[in-house]
Amino acid sequence: MITMVCPLCKNTSRRLFQKHGYWIRECEGCSHQFAEITHWEGYVDRIYGDHYFRGGGAGYPDYFNEEKLLVAHGRRYARLMSNYSKPGRVLDVGAAAGFILKGFEEMGWIAKGIEPNIGMVNHARSRLGLDVEACTLEEFRSSDQYDLICMIQVVAHFVDPRQAFRVAEQLTKPGGFWLIETWDRRSWTARCLGQLWHEYSPPSVLHWFSAASLRHLAREFELREVAHGRPMKWIRSSHAKAIAVDKLGGASLGRLILGVSSIFPNRLPVLYLMDDVFWALCQKSSFAPEQ
Ligand SMILES: [Zn+2]
């Protein structure tokens, strides 16, 4: 029996159930759920190759189809941020082809992104003129600090969330913000679907947070949650079909979604109606630490 400690609190954990050949574990201390992965060598390249963005399955059927929706998603978040901060310097973590970052730039933010997939980085640079670097947050080194760090659909994919948050904290100006969007394992959707929940999809998804567990972790890095909510999330019909086929498989909900969505053209935008995704805005204390 493999014993693995919780990546958040270092307590012992137990196996819950298997999905796609991987065990999903739960911490016996803080209840955090995470995937049991023993082979990390080349993990990021293996999971976030071009197939993740074009091949359907656990990723996207065609990420580029979602450009307009994602740019609009970025603009929506920038409008949300205007309630808390003037536009400043934003760092988008896992920026992919730069679409969400572009939305922020259009709303006056000075945009910087990091993304491990080199093809995506090249697209963001050459087609959108964005400053995007090819690396993960854990690898990113910079003396710059940012007013906002965006982690949209990325914290569930961190190999080591503590290390990633440690780096994020160092990159955040005093009084700066983290905007996080991720899946909520305490949502009604997740609880009703149980093991069939479509976001139990290792090995690309590694961590299943709840709003409370994320808030708790951010607090350990001296960031306090100032607001949270549920995003208006638009996806292409083709993406909804891919979720139904790959993540829900033969489950009756999957067949239902596939049946309903099959009458829509692939490029039609559809509103993601489930309650299992949330955003949280956390702020770092304004007091600069003594040097
Ligand atoms: Zn734990």
PDB file of N, CA, C and O in Angstrom, residues 175-221:
ATOM      1  N   GLY A 175      -0.316  44.595  -1.155  1.00  0.00           N
ATOM      2  CA  GLY A 175      -1.636  45.118  -1.538  1.00  0.00           C
ATOM      3  C   GLY A 175      -2.135  44.546  -2.866  1.00  0.00           C
ATOM      4  O   GLY A 175      -3.242  44.867  -3.291  1.00  0.00           O
ATOM      5  N   GLY A 176      -1.320  43.700  -3.511  1.00  0.00           N
ATOM      6  CA  GLY A 176      -1.714  43.111  -4.801  1.00  0.00           C
ATOM      7  C   GLY A 176      -2.671  41.940  -4.623  1.00  0.00           C
ATOM      8  O   GLY A 176      -2.979  41.527  -3.499  1.00  0.00           O
ATOM      9  N   PHE A 177      -3.139  41.413  -5.750  1.00  0.00           N
ATOM     10  CA  PHE A 177      -4.226  40.420  -5.721  1.00  0.00           C
ATOM     11  C   PHE A 177      -3.861  39.115  -6.433  1.00  0.00           C
ATOM     12  O   PHE A 177      -3.003  39.109  -7.328  1.00  0.00           O
ATOM     13  N   TRP A 178      -4.550  38.050  -6.033  1.00  0.00           N
ATOM     14  CA  TRP A 178      -4.609  36.806  -6.813  1.00  0.00           C
ATOM     15  C   TRP A 178      -6.059  36.611  -7.238  1.00  0.00           C
ATOM     16  O   TRP A 178      -6.960  36.676  -6.395  1.00  0.00           O
ATOM     17  N   LEU A 179      -6.251  36.366  -8.523  1.00  0.00           N
ATOM     18  CA  LEU A 179      -7.581  35.996  -9.016  1.00  0.00           C
ATOM     19  C   LEU A 179      -7.509  34.533  -9.443  1.00  0.00           C
ATOM     20  O   LEU A 179      -6.752  34.183 -10.346  1.00  0.00           O
ATOM     21  N   ILE A 180      -8.269  33.698  -8.735  1.00  0.00           N
ATOM     22  CA  ILE A 180      -8.192  32.257  -8.961  1.00  0.00           C
ATOM     23  C   ILE A 180      -9.554  31.749  -9.433  1.00  0.00           C
ATOM     24  O   ILE A 180     -10.581  32.102  -8.851  1.00  0.00           O
ATOM     25  N   GLU A 181      -9.545  30.952 -10.512  1.00  0.00           N
ATOM     26  CA  GLU A 181     -10.783  30.262 -10.913  1.00  0.00           C
ATOM     27  C   GLU A 181     -10.473  28.773 -10.939  1.00  0.00           C
ATOM     28  O   GLU A 181      -9.475  28.358 -11.538  1.00  0.00           O
ATOM     29  N   THR A 182     -11.292  27.989 -10.267  1.00  0.00           N
ATOM     30  CA  THR A 182     -11.051  26.543 -10.289  1.00  0.00           C
ATOM     31  C   THR A 182     -12.342  25.777  -9.997  1.00  0.00           C
ATOM     32  O   THR A 182     -13.407  26.367  -9.799  1.00  0.00           O
ATOM     33  N   TRP A 183     -12.217  24.452  -9.984  1.00  0.00           N
ATOM     34  CA  TRP A 183     -13.367  23.579  -9.741  1.00  0.00           C
ATOM     35  C   TRP A 183     -13.634  23.457  -8.251  1.00  0.00           C
ATOM     36  O   TRP A 183     -12.714  23.499  -7.442  1.00  0.00           O
ATOM     37  N   ASP A 184     -14.905  23.270  -7.902  1.00  0.00           N
ATOM     38  CA  ASP A 184     -15.315  23.195  -6.497  1.00  0.00           C
ATOM     39  C   ASP A 184     -15.840  21.787  -6.196  1.00  0.00           C
ATOM     40  O   ASP A 184     -16.946  21.439  -6.604  1.00  0.00           O
ATOM     41  N   ARG A 185     -15.050  21.033  -5.442  1.00  0.00           N
ATOM     42  CA  ARG A 185     -15.489  19.663  -5.166  1.00  0.00           C
ATOM     43  C   ARG A 185     -16.610  19.617  -4.129  1.00  0.00           C
ATOM     44  O   ARG A 185     -17.202  18.572  -3.897  1.00  0.00           O
ATOM     45  N   ARG A 186     -16.911  20.773  -3.484  1.00  0.00           N
ATOM     46  CA  ARG A 186     -18.030  20.811  -2.538  1.00  0.00           C
ATOM     47  C   ARG A 186     -19.309  21.319  -3.207  1.00  0.00           C
ATOM     48  O   ARG A 186     -20.320  21.545  -2.531  1.00  0.00           O
ATOM     49  N   SER A 187     -19.275  21.555  -4.521  1.00  0.00           N
ATOM     50  CA  SER A 187     -20.467  22.042  -5.233  1.00  0.00           C
ATOM     51  C   SER A 187     -21.519  20.940  -5.284  1.00  0.00           C
ATOM     52  O   SER A 187     -21.219  19.750  -5.106  1.00  0.00           O
ATOM     53  N   TRP A 188     -22.750  21.343  -5.572  1.00  0.00           N
ATOM     54  CA  TRP A 188     -23.838  20.357  -5.707  1.00  0.00           C
ATOM     55  C   TRP A 188     -23.531  19.407  -6.862  1.00  0.00           C
ATOM     56  O   TRP A 188     -23.760  18.209  -6.768  1.00  0.00           O
ATOM     57  N   THR A 189     -23.022  19.977  -7.962  1.00  0.00           N
ATOM     58  CA  THR A 189     -22.728  19.136  -9.140  1.00  0.00           C
ATOM     59  C   THR A 189     -21.754  18.030  -8.754  1.00  0.00           C
ATOM     60  O   THR A 189     -21.991  16.856  -9.044  1.00  0.00           O
ATOM     61  N   ALA A 190     -20.662  18.410  -8.074  1.00  0.00           N
ATOM     62  CA  ALA A 190     -19.642  17.421  -7.710  1.00  0.00           C
ATOM     63  C   ALA A 190     -20.209  16.405  -6.728  1.00  0.00           C
ATOM     64  O   ALA A 190     -19.953  15.200  -6.844  1.00  0.00           O
ATOM     65  N   ARG A 191     -20.992  16.905  -5.771  1.00  0.00           N
ATOM     66  CA  ARG A 191     -21.511  15.979  -4.753  1.00  0.00           C
ATOM     67  C   ARG A 191     -22.561  15.027  -5.331  1.00  0.00           C
ATOM     68  O   ARG A 191     -22.613  13.857  -4.970  1.00  0.00           O
ATOM     69  N   CYS A 192     -23.398  15.554  -6.241  1.00  0.00           N
ATOM     70  CA  CYS A 192     -24.430  14.682  -6.827  1.00  0.00           C
ATOM     71  C   CYS A 192     -23.802  13.639  -7.740  1.00  0.00           C
ATOM     72  O   CYS A 192     -24.240  12.490  -7.780  1.00  0.00           O
ATOM     73  N   LEU A 193     -22.778  14.056  -8.500  1.00  0.00           N
ATOM     74  CA  LEU A 193     -22.182  13.110  -9.452  1.00  0.00           C
ATOM     75  C   LEU A 193     -21.211  12.140  -8.785  1.00  0.00           C
ATOM     76  O   LEU A 193     -20.933  11.069  -9.326  1.00  0.00           O
ATOM     77  N   GLY A 194     -20.684  12.526  -7.609  1.00  0.00           N
ATOM     78  CA  GLY A 194     -19.767  11.625  -6.897  1.00  0.00           C
ATOM     79  C   GLY A 194     -18.573  11.264  -7.775  1.00  0.00           C
ATOM     80  O   GLY A 194     -17.954  12.136  -8.395  1.00  0.00           O
ATOM     81  N   GLN A 195     -18.275   9.988  -7.851  1.00  0.00           N
ATOM     82  CA  GLN A 195     -17.108   9.548  -8.623  1.00  0.00           C
ATOM     83  C   GLN A 195     -17.251   9.851 -10.115  1.00  0.00           C
ATOM     84  O   GLN A 195     -16.267   9.854 -10.844  1.00  0.00           O
ATOM     85  N   LEU A 196     -18.484  10.089 -10.569  1.00  0.00           N
ATOM     86  CA  LEU A 196     -18.705  10.359 -11.998  1.00  0.00           C
ATOM     87  C   LEU A 196     -18.448  11.820 -12.359  1.00  0.00           C
ATOM     88  O   LEU A 196     -18.533  12.194 -13.519  1.00  0.00           O
ATOM     89  N   TRP A 197     -18.187  12.654 -11.352  1.00  0.00           N
ATOM     90  CA  TRP A 197     -17.959  14.083 -11.628  1.00  0.00           C
ATOM     91  C   TRP A 197     -16.884  14.219 -12.712  1.00  0.00           C
ATOM     92  O   TRP A 197     -15.811  13.618 -12.608  1.00  0.00           O
ATOM     93  N   HIS A 198     -17.210  15.024 -13.750  1.00  0.00           N
ATOM     94  CA  HIS A 198     -16.326  15.104 -14.919  1.00  0.00           C
ATOM     95  C   HIS A 198     -14.978  15.736 -14.614  1.00  0.00           C
ATOM     96  O   HIS A 198     -14.044  15.591 -15.391  1.00  0.00           O
ATOM     97  N   GLU A 199     -14.871  16.478 -13.483  1.00  0.00           N
ATOM     98  CA  GLU A 199     -13.555  17.059 -13.179  1.00  0.00           C
ATOM     99  C   GLU A 199     -12.653  16.109 -12.403  1.00  0.00           C
ATOM    100  O   GLU A 199     -11.494  16.445 -12.132  1.00  0.00           O
ATOM    101  N   TYR A 200     -13.140  14.959 -12.022  1.00  0.00           N
ATOM    102  CA  TYR A 200     -12.224  13.913 -11.560  1.00  0.00           C
ATOM    103  C   TYR A 200     -11.565  13.337 -12.815  1.00  0.00           C
ATOM    104  O   TYR A 200     -11.992  12.296 -13.321  1.00  0.00           O
ATOM    105  N   SER A 201     -10.593  14.096 -13.362  1.00  0.00           N
ATOM    106  CA  SER A 201      -9.994  13.646 -14.619  1.00  0.00           C
ATOM    107  C   SER A 201      -8.465  13.698 -14.549  1.00  0.00           C
ATOM    108  O   SER A 201      -7.830  14.456 -15.260  1.00  0.00           O
ATOM    109  N   PRO A 202      -7.872  12.862 -13.653  1.00  0.00           N
ATOM    110  CA  PRO A 202      -6.421  12.753 -13.672  1.00  0.00           C
ATOM    111  C   PRO A 202      -5.976  12.081 -14.964  1.00  0.00           C
ATOM    112  O   PRO A 202      -6.798  11.396 -15.584  1.00  0.00           O
ATOM    113  N   PRO A 203      -4.764  12.262 -15.467  1.00  0.00           N
ATOM    114  CA  PRO A 203      -3.678  12.946 -14.771  1.00  0.00           C
ATOM    115  C   PRO A 203      -3.561  14.434 -15.066  1.00  0.00           C
ATOM    116  O   PRO A 203      -2.646  15.058 -14.555  1.00  0.00           O
ATOM    117  N   SER A 204      -4.477  15.057 -15.888  1.00  0.00           N
ATOM    118  CA  SER A 204      -4.282  16.500 -16.103  1.00  0.00           C
ATOM    119  C   SER A 204      -4.765  17.271 -14.876  1.00  0.00           C
ATOM    120  O   SER A 204      -4.106  18.213 -14.443  1.00  0.00           O
ATOM    121  N   VAL A 205      -5.900  16.897 -14.291  1.00  0.00           N
ATOM    122  CA  VAL A 205      -6.333  17.532 -13.039  1.00  0.00           C
ATOM    123  C   VAL A 205      -5.720  16.732 -11.887  1.00  0.00           C
ATOM    124  O   VAL A 205      -5.864  15.519 -11.809  1.00  0.00           O
ATOM    125  N   LEU A 206      -5.014  17.443 -11.001  1.00  0.00           N
ATOM    126  CA  LEU A 206      -4.277  16.774  -9.910  1.00  0.00           C
ATOM    127  C   LEU A 206      -4.843  17.074  -8.532  1.00  0.00           C
ATOM    128  O   LEU A 206      -4.585  16.330  -7.592  1.00  0.00           O
ATOM    129  N   HIS A 207      -5.578  18.210  -8.419  1.00  0.00           N
ATOM    130  CA  HIS A 207      -6.063  18.649  -7.101  1.00  0.00           C
ATOM    131  C   HIS A 207      -7.513  19.061  -7.191  1.00  0.00           C
ATOM    132  O   HIS A 207      -7.917  19.687  -8.168  1.00  0.00           O
ATOM    133  N   TRP A 208      -8.276  18.708  -6.150  1.00  0.00           N
ATOM    134  CA  TRP A 208      -9.677  19.097  -6.093  1.00  0.00           C
ATOM    135  C   TRP A 208      -9.869  19.932  -4.838  1.00  0.00           C
ATOM    136  O   TRP A 208      -9.947  19.402  -3.731  1.00  0.00           O
ATOM    137  N   PHE A 209      -9.945  21.258  -5.072  1.00  0.00           N
ATOM    138  CA  PHE A 209     -10.110  22.207  -3.972  1.00  0.00           C
ATOM    139  C   PHE A 209     -11.598  22.433  -3.712  1.00  0.00           C
ATOM    140  O   PHE A 209     -12.456  22.096  -4.534  1.00  0.00           O
ATOM    141  N   SER A 210     -11.880  23.047  -2.571  1.00  0.00           N
ATOM    142  CA  SER A 210     -13.185  23.655  -2.344  1.00  0.00           C
ATOM    143  C   SER A 210     -12.900  25.129  -2.085  1.00  0.00           C
ATOM    144  O   SER A 210     -11.733  25.513  -1.903  1.00  0.00           O
ATOM    145  N   ALA A 211     -13.959  25.951  -2.067  1.00  0.00           N
ATOM    146  CA  ALA A 211     -13.748  27.380  -1.802  1.00  0.00           C
ATOM    147  C   ALA A 211     -13.043  27.538  -0.452  1.00  0.00           C
ATOM    148  O   ALA A 211     -12.130  28.360  -0.303  1.00  0.00           O
ATOM    149  N   ALA A 212     -13.440  26.715   0.536  1.00  0.00           N
ATOM    150  CA  ALA A 212     -12.865  26.842   1.884  1.00  0.00           C
ATOM    151  C   ALA A 212     -11.399  26.406   1.906  1.00  0.00           C
ATOM    152  O   ALA A 212     -10.557  27.061   2.523  1.00  0.00           O
ATOM    153  N   SER A 213     -11.057  25.310   1.222  1.00  0.00           N
ATOM    154  CA  SER A 213      -9.671  24.831   1.283  1.00  0.00           C
ATOM    155  C   SER A 213      -8.725  25.792   0.563  1.00  0.00           C
ATOM    156  O   SER A 213      -7.591  26.004   0.967  1.00  0.00           O
ATOM    157  N   LEU A 214      -9.221  26.408  -0.508  1.00  0.00           N
ATOM    158  CA  LEU A 214      -8.398  27.374  -1.230  1.00  0.00           C
ATOM    159  C   LEU A 214      -8.168  28.630  -0.379  1.00  0.00           C
ATOM    160  O   LEU A 214      -7.055  29.158  -0.305  1.00  0.00           O
ATOM    161  N   ARG A 215      -9.241  29.079   0.283  1.00  0.00           N
ATOM    162  CA  ARG A 215      -9.151  30.256   1.153  1.00  0.00           C
ATOM    163  C   ARG A 215      -8.130  30.009   2.265  1.00  0.00           C
ATOM    164  O   ARG A 215      -7.301  30.844   2.578  1.00  0.00           O
ATOM    165  N   HIS A 216      -8.188  28.796   2.816  1.00  0.00           N
ATOM    166  CA  HIS A 216      -7.292  28.421   3.906  1.00  0.00           C
ATOM    167  C   HIS A 216      -5.834  28.444   3.432  1.00  0.00           C
ATOM    168  O   HIS A 216      -4.947  28.972   4.105  1.00  0.00           O
ATOM    169  N   LEU A 217      -5.598  27.882   2.248  1.00  0.00           N
ATOM    170  CA  LEU A 217      -4.230  27.828   1.717  1.00  0.00           C
ATOM    171  C   LEU A 217      -3.705  29.238   1.425  1.00  0.00           C
ATOM    172  O   LEU A 217      -2.567  29.565   1.750  1.00  0.00           O
ATOM    173  N   ALA A 218      -4.557  30.091   0.824  1.00  0.00           N
ATOM    174  CA  ALA A 218      -4.126  31.460   0.508  1.00  0.00           C
ATOM    175  C   ALA A 218      -3.749  32.205   1.789  1.00  0.00           C
ATOM    176  O   ALA A 218      -2.771  32.956   1.822  1.00  0.00           O
ATOM    177  N   ARG A 219      -4.502  31.955   2.842  1.00  0.00           N
ATOM    178  CA  ARG A 219      -4.239  32.633   4.116  1.00  0.00           C
ATOM    179  C   ARG A 219      -2.861  32.268   4.665  1.00  0.00           C
ATOM    180  O   ARG A 219      -2.193  33.077   5.289  1.00  0.00           O
ATOM    181  N   GLU A 220      -2.440  31.034   4.414  1.00  0.00           N
ATOM    182  CA  GLU A 220      -1.103  30.628   4.872  1.00  0.00           C
ATOM    183  C   GLU A 220       0.004  31.432   4.198  1.00  0.00           C
ATOM    184  O   GLU A 220       1.115  31.517   4.690  1.00  0.00           O
ATOM    185  N   PHE A 221      -0.321  31.988   3.003  1.00  0.00           N
ATOM    186  CA  PHE A 221       0.658  32.819   2.297  1.00  0.00           C
ATOM    187  C   PHE A 221       0.353  34.303   2.496  1.00  0.00           C
ATOM    188  O   PHE A 221       0.755  35.143   1.703  1.00  0.00           O
TER     189      PHE A 221
END
